[in-house]
Tab-separated table of C-alpha atoms and ligand atoms in Angstrom:
chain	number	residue	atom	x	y	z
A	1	UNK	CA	60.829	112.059	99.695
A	2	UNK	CA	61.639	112.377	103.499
A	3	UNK	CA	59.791	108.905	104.646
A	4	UNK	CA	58.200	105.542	103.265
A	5	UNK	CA	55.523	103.909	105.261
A	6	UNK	CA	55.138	100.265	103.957
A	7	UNK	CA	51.973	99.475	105.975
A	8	UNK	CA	50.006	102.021	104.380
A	9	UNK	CA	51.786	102.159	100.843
A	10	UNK	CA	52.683	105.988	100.865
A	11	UNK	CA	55.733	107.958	100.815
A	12	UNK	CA	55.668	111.084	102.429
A	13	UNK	CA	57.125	114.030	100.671
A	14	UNK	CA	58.048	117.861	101.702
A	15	UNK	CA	57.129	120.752	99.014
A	16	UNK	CA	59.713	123.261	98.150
A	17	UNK	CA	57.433	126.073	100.354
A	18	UNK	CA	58.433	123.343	103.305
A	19	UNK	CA	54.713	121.207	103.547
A	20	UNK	CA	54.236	117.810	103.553
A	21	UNK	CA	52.250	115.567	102.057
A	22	UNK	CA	51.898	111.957	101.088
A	23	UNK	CA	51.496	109.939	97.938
A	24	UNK	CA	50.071	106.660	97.712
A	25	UNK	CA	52.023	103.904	95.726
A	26	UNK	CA	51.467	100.301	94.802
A	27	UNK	CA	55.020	100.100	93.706
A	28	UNK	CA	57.789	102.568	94.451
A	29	UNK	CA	60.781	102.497	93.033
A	30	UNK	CA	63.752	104.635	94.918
A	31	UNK	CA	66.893	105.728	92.688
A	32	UNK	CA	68.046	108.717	94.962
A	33	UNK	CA	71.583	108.862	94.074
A	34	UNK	CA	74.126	108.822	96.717
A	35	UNK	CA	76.792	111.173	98.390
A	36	UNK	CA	80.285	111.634	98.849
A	37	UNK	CA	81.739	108.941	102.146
A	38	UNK	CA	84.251	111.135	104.117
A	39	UNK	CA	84.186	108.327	106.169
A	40	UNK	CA	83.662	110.025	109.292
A	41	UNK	CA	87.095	111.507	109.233
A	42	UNK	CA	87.280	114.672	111.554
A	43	UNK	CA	87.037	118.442	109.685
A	44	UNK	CA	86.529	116.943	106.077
A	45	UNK	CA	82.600	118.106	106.018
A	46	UNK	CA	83.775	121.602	107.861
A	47	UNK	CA	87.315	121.528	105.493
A	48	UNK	CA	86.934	120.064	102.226
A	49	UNK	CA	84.588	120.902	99.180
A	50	UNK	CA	82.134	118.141	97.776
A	51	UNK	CA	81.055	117.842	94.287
A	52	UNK	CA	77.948	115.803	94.768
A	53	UNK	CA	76.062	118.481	93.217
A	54	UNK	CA	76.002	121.254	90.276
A	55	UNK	CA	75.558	123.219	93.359
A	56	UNK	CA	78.696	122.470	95.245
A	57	UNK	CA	80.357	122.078	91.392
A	58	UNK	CA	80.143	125.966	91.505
A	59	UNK	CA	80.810	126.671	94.532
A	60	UNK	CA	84.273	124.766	93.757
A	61	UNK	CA	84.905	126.556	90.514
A	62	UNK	CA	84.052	129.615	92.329
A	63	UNK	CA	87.111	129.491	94.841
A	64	UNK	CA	89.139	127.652	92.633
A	65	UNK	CA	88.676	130.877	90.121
A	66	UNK	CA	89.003	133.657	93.200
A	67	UNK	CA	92.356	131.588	93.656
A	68	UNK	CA	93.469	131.520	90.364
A	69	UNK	CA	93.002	135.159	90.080
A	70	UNK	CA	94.886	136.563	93.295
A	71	UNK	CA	98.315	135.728	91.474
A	72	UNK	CA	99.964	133.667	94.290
A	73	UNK	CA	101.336	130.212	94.159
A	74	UNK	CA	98.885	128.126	95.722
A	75	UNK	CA	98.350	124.620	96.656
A	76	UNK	CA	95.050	122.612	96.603
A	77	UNK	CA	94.944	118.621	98.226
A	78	UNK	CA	92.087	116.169	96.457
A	79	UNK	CA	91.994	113.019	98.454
A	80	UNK	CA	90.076	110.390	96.107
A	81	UNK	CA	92.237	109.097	93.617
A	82	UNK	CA	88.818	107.483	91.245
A	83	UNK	CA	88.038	108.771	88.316
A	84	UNK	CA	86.533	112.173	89.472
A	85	UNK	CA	90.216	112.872	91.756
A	86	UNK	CA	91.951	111.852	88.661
A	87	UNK	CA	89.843	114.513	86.485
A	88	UNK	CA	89.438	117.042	88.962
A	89	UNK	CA	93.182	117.052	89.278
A	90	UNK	CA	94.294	116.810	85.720
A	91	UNK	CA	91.834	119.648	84.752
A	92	UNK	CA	93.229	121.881	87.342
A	93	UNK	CA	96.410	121.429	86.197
A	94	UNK	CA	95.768	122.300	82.637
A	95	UNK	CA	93.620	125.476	83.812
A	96	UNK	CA	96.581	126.999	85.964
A	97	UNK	CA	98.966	126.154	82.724
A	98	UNK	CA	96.850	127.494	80.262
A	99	UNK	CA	96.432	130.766	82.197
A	100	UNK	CA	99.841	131.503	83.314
A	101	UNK	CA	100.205	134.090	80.503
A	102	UNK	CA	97.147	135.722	82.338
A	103	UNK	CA	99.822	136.072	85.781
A	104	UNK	CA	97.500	133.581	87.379
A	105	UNK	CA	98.388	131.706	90.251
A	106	UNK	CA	100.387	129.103	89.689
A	107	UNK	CA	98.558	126.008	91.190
A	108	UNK	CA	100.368	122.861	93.352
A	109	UNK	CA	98.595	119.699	93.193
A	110	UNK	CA	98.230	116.905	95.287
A	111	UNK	CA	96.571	113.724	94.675
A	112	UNK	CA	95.892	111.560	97.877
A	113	UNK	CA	94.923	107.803	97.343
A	114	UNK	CA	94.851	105.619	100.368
A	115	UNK	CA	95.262	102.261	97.595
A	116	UNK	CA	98.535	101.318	96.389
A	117	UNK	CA	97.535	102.890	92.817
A	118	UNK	CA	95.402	105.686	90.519
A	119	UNK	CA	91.934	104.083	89.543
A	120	UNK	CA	92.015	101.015	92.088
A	121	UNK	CA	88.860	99.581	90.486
A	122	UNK	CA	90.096	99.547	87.055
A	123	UNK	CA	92.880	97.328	85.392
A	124	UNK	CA	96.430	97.829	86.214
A	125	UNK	CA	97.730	98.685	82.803
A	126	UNK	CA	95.113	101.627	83.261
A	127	UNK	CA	96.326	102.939	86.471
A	128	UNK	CA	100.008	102.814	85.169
A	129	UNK	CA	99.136	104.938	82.261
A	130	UNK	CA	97.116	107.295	83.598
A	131	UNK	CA	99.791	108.088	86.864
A	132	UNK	CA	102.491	108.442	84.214
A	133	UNK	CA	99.921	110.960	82.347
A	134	UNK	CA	99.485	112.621	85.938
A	135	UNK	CA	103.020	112.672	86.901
A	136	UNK	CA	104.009	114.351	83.303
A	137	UNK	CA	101.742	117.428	84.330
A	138	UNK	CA	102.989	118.258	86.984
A	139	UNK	CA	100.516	116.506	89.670
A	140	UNK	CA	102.290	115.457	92.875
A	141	UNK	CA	100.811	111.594	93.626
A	142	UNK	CA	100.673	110.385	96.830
A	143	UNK	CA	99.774	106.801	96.860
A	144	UNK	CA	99.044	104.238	100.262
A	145	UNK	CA	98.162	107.324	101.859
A	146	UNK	CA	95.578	107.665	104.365
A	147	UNK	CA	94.202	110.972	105.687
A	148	UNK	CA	93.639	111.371	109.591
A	149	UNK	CA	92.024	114.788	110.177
A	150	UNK	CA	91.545	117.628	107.520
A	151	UNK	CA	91.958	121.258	109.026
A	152	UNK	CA	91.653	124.593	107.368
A	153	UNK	CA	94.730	124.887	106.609
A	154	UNK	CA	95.403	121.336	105.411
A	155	UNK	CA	95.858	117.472	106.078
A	156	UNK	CA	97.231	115.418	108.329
A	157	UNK	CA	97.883	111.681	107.355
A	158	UNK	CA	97.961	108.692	109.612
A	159	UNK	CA	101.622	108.322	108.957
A	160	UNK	CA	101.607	111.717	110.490
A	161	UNK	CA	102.732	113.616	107.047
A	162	UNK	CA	101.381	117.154	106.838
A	163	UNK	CA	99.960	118.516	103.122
A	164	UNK	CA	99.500	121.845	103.946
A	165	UNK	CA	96.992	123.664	100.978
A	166	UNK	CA	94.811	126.977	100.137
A	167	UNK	CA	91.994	124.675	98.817
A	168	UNK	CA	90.634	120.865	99.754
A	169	UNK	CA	88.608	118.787	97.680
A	170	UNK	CA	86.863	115.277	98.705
A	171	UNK	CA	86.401	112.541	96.157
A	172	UNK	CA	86.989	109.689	97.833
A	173	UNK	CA	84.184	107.341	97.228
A	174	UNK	CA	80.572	107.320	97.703
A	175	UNK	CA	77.449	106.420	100.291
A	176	UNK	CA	73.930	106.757	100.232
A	177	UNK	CA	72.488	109.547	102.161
A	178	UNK	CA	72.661	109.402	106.413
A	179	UNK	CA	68.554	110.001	106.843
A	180	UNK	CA	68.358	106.805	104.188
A	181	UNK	CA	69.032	104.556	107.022
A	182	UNK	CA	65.662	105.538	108.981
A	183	UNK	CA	63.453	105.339	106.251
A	184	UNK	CA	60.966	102.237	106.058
A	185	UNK	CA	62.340	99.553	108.134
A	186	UNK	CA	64.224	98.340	104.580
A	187	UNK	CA	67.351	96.696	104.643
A	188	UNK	CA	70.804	98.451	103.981
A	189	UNK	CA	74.129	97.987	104.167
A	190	UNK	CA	77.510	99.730	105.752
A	191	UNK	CA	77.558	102.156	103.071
A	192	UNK	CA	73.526	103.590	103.736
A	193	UNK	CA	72.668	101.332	100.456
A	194	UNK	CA	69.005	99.299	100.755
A	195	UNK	CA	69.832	95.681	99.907
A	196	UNK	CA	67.971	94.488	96.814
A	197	UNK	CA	67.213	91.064	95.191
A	198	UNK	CA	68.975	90.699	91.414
A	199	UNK	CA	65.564	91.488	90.775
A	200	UNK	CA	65.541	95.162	91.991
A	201	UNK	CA	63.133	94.232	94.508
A	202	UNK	CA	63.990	95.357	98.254
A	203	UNK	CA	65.266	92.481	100.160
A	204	UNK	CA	62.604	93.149	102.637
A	205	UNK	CA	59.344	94.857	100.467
A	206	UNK	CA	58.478	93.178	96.993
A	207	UNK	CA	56.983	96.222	95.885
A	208	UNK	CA	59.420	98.341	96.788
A	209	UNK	CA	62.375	98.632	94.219
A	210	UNK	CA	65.705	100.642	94.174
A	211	UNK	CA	68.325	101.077	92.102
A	212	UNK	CA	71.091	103.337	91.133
A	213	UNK	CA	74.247	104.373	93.273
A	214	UNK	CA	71.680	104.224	96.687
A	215	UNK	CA	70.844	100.221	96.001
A	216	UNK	CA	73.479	97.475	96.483
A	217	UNK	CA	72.784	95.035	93.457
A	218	UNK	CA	73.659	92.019	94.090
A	219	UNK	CA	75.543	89.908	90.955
A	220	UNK	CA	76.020	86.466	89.787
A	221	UNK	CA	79.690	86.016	90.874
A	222	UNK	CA	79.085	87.831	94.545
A	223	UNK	CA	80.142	91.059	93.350
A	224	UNK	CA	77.878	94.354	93.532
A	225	UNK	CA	76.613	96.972	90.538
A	226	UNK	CA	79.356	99.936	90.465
A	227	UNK	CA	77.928	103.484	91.429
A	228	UNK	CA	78.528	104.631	87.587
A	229	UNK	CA	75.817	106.356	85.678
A	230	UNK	CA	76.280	103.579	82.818
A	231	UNK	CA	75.091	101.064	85.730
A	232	UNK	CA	72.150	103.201	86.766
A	233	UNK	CA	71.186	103.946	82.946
A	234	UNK	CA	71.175	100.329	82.407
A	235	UNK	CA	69.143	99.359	85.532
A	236	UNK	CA	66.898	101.789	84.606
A	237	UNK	CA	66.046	100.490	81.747
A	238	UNK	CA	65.718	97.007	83.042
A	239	UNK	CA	63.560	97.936	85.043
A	240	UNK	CA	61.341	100.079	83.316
A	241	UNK	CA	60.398	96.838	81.073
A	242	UNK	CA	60.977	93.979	83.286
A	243	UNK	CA	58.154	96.005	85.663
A	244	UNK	CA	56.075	96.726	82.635
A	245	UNK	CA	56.053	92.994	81.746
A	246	UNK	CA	54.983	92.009	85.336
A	247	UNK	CA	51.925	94.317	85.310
A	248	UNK	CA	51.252	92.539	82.466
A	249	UNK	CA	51.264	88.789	84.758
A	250	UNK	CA	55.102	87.762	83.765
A	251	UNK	CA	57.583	87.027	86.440
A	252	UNK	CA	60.225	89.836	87.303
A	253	UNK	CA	63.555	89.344	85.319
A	254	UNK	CA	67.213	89.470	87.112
A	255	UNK	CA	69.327	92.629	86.256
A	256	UNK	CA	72.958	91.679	85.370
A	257	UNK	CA	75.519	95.009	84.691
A	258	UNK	CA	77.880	94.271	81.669
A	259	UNK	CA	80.351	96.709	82.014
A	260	UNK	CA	81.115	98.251	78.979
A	261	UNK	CA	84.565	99.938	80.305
A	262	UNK	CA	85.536	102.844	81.616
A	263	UNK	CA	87.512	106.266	80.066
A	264	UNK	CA	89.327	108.679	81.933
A	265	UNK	CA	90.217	111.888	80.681
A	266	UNK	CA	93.675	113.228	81.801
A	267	UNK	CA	93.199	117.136	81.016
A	268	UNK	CA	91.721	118.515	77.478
A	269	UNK	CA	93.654	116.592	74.848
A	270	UNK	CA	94.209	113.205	76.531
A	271	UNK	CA	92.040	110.164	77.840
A	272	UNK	CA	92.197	106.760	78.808
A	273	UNK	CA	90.202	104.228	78.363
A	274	UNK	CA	89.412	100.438	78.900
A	275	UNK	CA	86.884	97.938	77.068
A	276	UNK	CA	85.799	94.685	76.974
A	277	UNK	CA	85.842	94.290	80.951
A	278	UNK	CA	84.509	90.841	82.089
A	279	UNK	CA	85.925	88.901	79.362
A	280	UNK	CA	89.285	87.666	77.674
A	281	UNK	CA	90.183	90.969	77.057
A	282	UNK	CA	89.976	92.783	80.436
A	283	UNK	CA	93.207	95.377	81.054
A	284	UNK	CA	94.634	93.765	78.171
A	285	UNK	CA	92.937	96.311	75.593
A	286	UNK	CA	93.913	99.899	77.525
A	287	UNK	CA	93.806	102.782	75.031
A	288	UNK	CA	95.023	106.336	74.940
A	289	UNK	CA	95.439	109.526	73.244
A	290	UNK	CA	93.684	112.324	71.577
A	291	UNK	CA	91.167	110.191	69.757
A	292	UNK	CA	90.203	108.348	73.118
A	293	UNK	CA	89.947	112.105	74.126
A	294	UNK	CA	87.033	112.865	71.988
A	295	UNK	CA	85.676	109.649	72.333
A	296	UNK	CA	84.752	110.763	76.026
A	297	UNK	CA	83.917	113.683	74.685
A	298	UNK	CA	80.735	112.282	72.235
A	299	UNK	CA	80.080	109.773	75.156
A	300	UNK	CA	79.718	112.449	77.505
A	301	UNK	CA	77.540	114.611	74.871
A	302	UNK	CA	75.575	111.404	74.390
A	303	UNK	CA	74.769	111.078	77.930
A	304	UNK	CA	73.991	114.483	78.595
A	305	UNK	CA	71.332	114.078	75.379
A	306	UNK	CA	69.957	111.374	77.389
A	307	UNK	CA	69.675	113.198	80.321
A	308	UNK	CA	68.744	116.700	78.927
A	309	UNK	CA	67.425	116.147	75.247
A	310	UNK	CA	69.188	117.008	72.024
A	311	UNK	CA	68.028	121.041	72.049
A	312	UNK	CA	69.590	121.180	75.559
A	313	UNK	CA	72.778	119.843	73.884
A	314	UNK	CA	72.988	121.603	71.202
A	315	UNK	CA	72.317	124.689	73.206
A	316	UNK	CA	75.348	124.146	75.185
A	317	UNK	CA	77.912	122.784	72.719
A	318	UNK	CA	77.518	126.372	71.043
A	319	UNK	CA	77.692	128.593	73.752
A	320	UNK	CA	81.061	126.328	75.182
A	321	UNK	CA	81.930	127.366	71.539
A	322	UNK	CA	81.213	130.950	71.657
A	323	UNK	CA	82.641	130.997	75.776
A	324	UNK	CA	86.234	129.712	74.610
A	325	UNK	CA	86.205	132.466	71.556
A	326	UNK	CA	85.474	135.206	74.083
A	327	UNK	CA	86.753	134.140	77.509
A	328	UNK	CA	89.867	132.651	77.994
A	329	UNK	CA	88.495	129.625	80.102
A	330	UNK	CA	85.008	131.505	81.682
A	331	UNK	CA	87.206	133.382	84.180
B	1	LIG	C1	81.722	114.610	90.126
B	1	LIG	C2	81.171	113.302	89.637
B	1	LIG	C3	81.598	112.800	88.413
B	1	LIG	C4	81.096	111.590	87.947
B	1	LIG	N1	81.544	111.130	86.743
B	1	LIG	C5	81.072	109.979	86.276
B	1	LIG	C6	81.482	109.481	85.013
B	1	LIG	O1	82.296	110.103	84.321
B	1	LIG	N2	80.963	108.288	84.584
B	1	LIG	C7	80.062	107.577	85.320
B	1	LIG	O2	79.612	106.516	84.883
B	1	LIG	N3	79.649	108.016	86.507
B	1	LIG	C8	80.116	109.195	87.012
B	1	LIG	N4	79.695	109.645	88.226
B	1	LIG	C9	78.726	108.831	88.970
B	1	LIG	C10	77.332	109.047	88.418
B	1	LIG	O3	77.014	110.425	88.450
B	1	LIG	C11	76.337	108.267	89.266
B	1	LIG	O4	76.725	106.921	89.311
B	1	LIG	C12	74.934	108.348	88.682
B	1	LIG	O5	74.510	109.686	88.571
B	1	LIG	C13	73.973	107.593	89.589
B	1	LIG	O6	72.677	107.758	89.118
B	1	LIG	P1	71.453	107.724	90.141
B	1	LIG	O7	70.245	107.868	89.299
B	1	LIG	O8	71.574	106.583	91.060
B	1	LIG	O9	71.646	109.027	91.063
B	1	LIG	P2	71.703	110.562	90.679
B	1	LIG	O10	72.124	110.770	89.287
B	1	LIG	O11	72.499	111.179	91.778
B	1	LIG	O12	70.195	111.020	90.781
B	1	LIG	C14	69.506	111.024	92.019
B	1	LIG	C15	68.448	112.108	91.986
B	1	LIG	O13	67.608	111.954	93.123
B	1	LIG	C16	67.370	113.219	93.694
B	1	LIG	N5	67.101	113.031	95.140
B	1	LIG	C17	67.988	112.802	96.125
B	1	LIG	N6	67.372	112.678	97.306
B	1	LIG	C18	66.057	112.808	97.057
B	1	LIG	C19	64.884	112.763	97.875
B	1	LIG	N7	64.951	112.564	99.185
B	1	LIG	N8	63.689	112.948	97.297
B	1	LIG	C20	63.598	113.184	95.960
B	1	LIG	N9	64.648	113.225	95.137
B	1	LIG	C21	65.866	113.037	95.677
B	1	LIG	C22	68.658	113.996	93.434
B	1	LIG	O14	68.411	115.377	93.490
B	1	LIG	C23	69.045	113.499	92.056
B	1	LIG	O15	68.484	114.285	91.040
B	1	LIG	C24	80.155	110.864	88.709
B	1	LIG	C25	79.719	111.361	89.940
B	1	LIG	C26	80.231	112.578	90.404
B	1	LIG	C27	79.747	113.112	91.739
């Protein structure tokens, strides 16, 4: 989709040989993900690598595997300290342990959060844990720390700190796509989203919905739907009957996100995890360990069923199998 014209109910999309052509809609419904927010800060596009897509998710294991293999000590910066900084970091850590044997480099690790703590959006019991988990392999932390300008050879801070590093990763937070903003005369907010109704409906076009991490949902105590694939699953499948029941002459129901918690996993044999958000309960019931471990693991197996299909699945649990029998790691 490059452009949505209301007045005559079409979108107009480009085909991968580059034409364009457009569809005609009575209702559209616009869930295009969203993007990585360097915030406008000067050399991260040019500097850092993204992970917004499998695409740039190779590219990354690509020169984080060249780096691994040249045998030097070497130092990589993430700035994001969510849940994919907190991953990304903890994983790397574990690969350049694991493969020490191997004479790989040996990789340095910085972690840069501009809040005062790990996970800022989840409970503080949570964030304690999982820095102590960080800290205890090896990961350097650097908390209240905001970057100023990333270079090729590293970051400077606004405090005017320099973290020098071979490799840069940016994972700090999330936008809707630039072009988003031009598209349809819809409404959006600071961070590219399009403003809907708790209905899903575009603030400004009824039959226009969006959802997803590129829609800012609006909730009954003021807050907005996190950009989490359990959020988009769920509006998803709001929507896909609330719409069906309208068609069918009933009135459009609200969407309201009940978050079912959040698990973070801290390298291979080690996750985190939090439940029962919104009530009593919330930060008070923070779990850990290996069994939280492979909890994430048959959440993430279920999702990817949902998203691929069982045979897909299946497929790739037993090559993963097979890969870690015959290659240490896929390098
Ligand atoms: C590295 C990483 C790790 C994450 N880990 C987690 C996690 O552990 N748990 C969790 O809950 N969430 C996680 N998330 C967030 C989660 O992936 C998103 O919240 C979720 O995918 C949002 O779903 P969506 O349908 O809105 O967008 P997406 O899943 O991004 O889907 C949008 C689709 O629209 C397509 N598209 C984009 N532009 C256009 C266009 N112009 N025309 C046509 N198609 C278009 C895209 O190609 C894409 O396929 C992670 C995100 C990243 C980047």
């Amino acid at each position: 989709m490059t452009d949505i014209d209301r007045e005559n109910k079409q979108v107009s999309v480009r085909r991968p040989d580059g034409t364009q052509c457009a569809i005609n809609y009575d209702y559209l419904v616009v869930c295009i993900g969203a993007i990585s927010n360097d915030f406008n800060t000067p050399g991260a596009r040019d500097n850092c690598v993204f992970l917004d897509s499998a695409n740039q998710a190779r590219l990354a294991w690509h020169k984080v595997s060249s780096i691994l293999r040249d045998g030097v000590d070497r130092t990589i910066n993430i700035v994001g300290a969510g849940a994919t900084g907190v991953e990304l970091a903890a994983e790397l850590a574990r690969v350049s342990k694991k493969l020490k044997r191997y004479n790989a480099s040996t990789l340095s690790i910085n972690l840069i959060e501009a809040a005062g703590r790990v996970l800022p959006n989840s409970p503080e019991k949570m964030s304690e844990k999982v820095l102590k988990e960080l800290e205890r392999n090896g990961i350097n932390v650097f908390l209240e720390t905001r970057i100023r300008e990333v270079t090729e050879a590293g970051m400077e801070t606004v405090d005017n700190r320099s973290l020098k590093a071979d490799l840069q990763f940016w994972a700090a937070g999330v936008k809707a796509p630039d072009w988003l903003r031009d598209v349809g005369g819809l409404s959006y907010n600071r961070m590219n989203q399009i403003e809907v109704k708790p209905t899903l409906q575009t603030t400004v076009d009824d039959t226009i919905f969006a959802l997803g991490d590129c829609a800012a949902i609006p909730q009954p105590d003021g807050s907005f739907v996190p950009p989490k694939a359990q959020a988009a699953n769920r509006a998803a499948v709001h929507l896909a009957k609330s719409l069906s029941q309208h068609l069918r002459g009933k009135p459009l129901t609200d969407f309201v996100f009940h978050d079912s918690g959040m698990l973070v996993a801290v390298g291979h044999h080690f996750a985190v995890g939090t439940f029962a958000p919104g009530t009593k309960m919330e930060g008070k019931l923070v779990l850990q360990g290996r069994v939280i471990r492979r909890l994430y693991d048959t959440i993430f197996r279920l999702h990817q069923r949902t998203v691929s299909g069982v045979f897909t699945v299946s497929r790739l649990m037993i090559a993963k199998r097979l890969k870690s029998v015959f290659k240490p790691y896929g390098i």
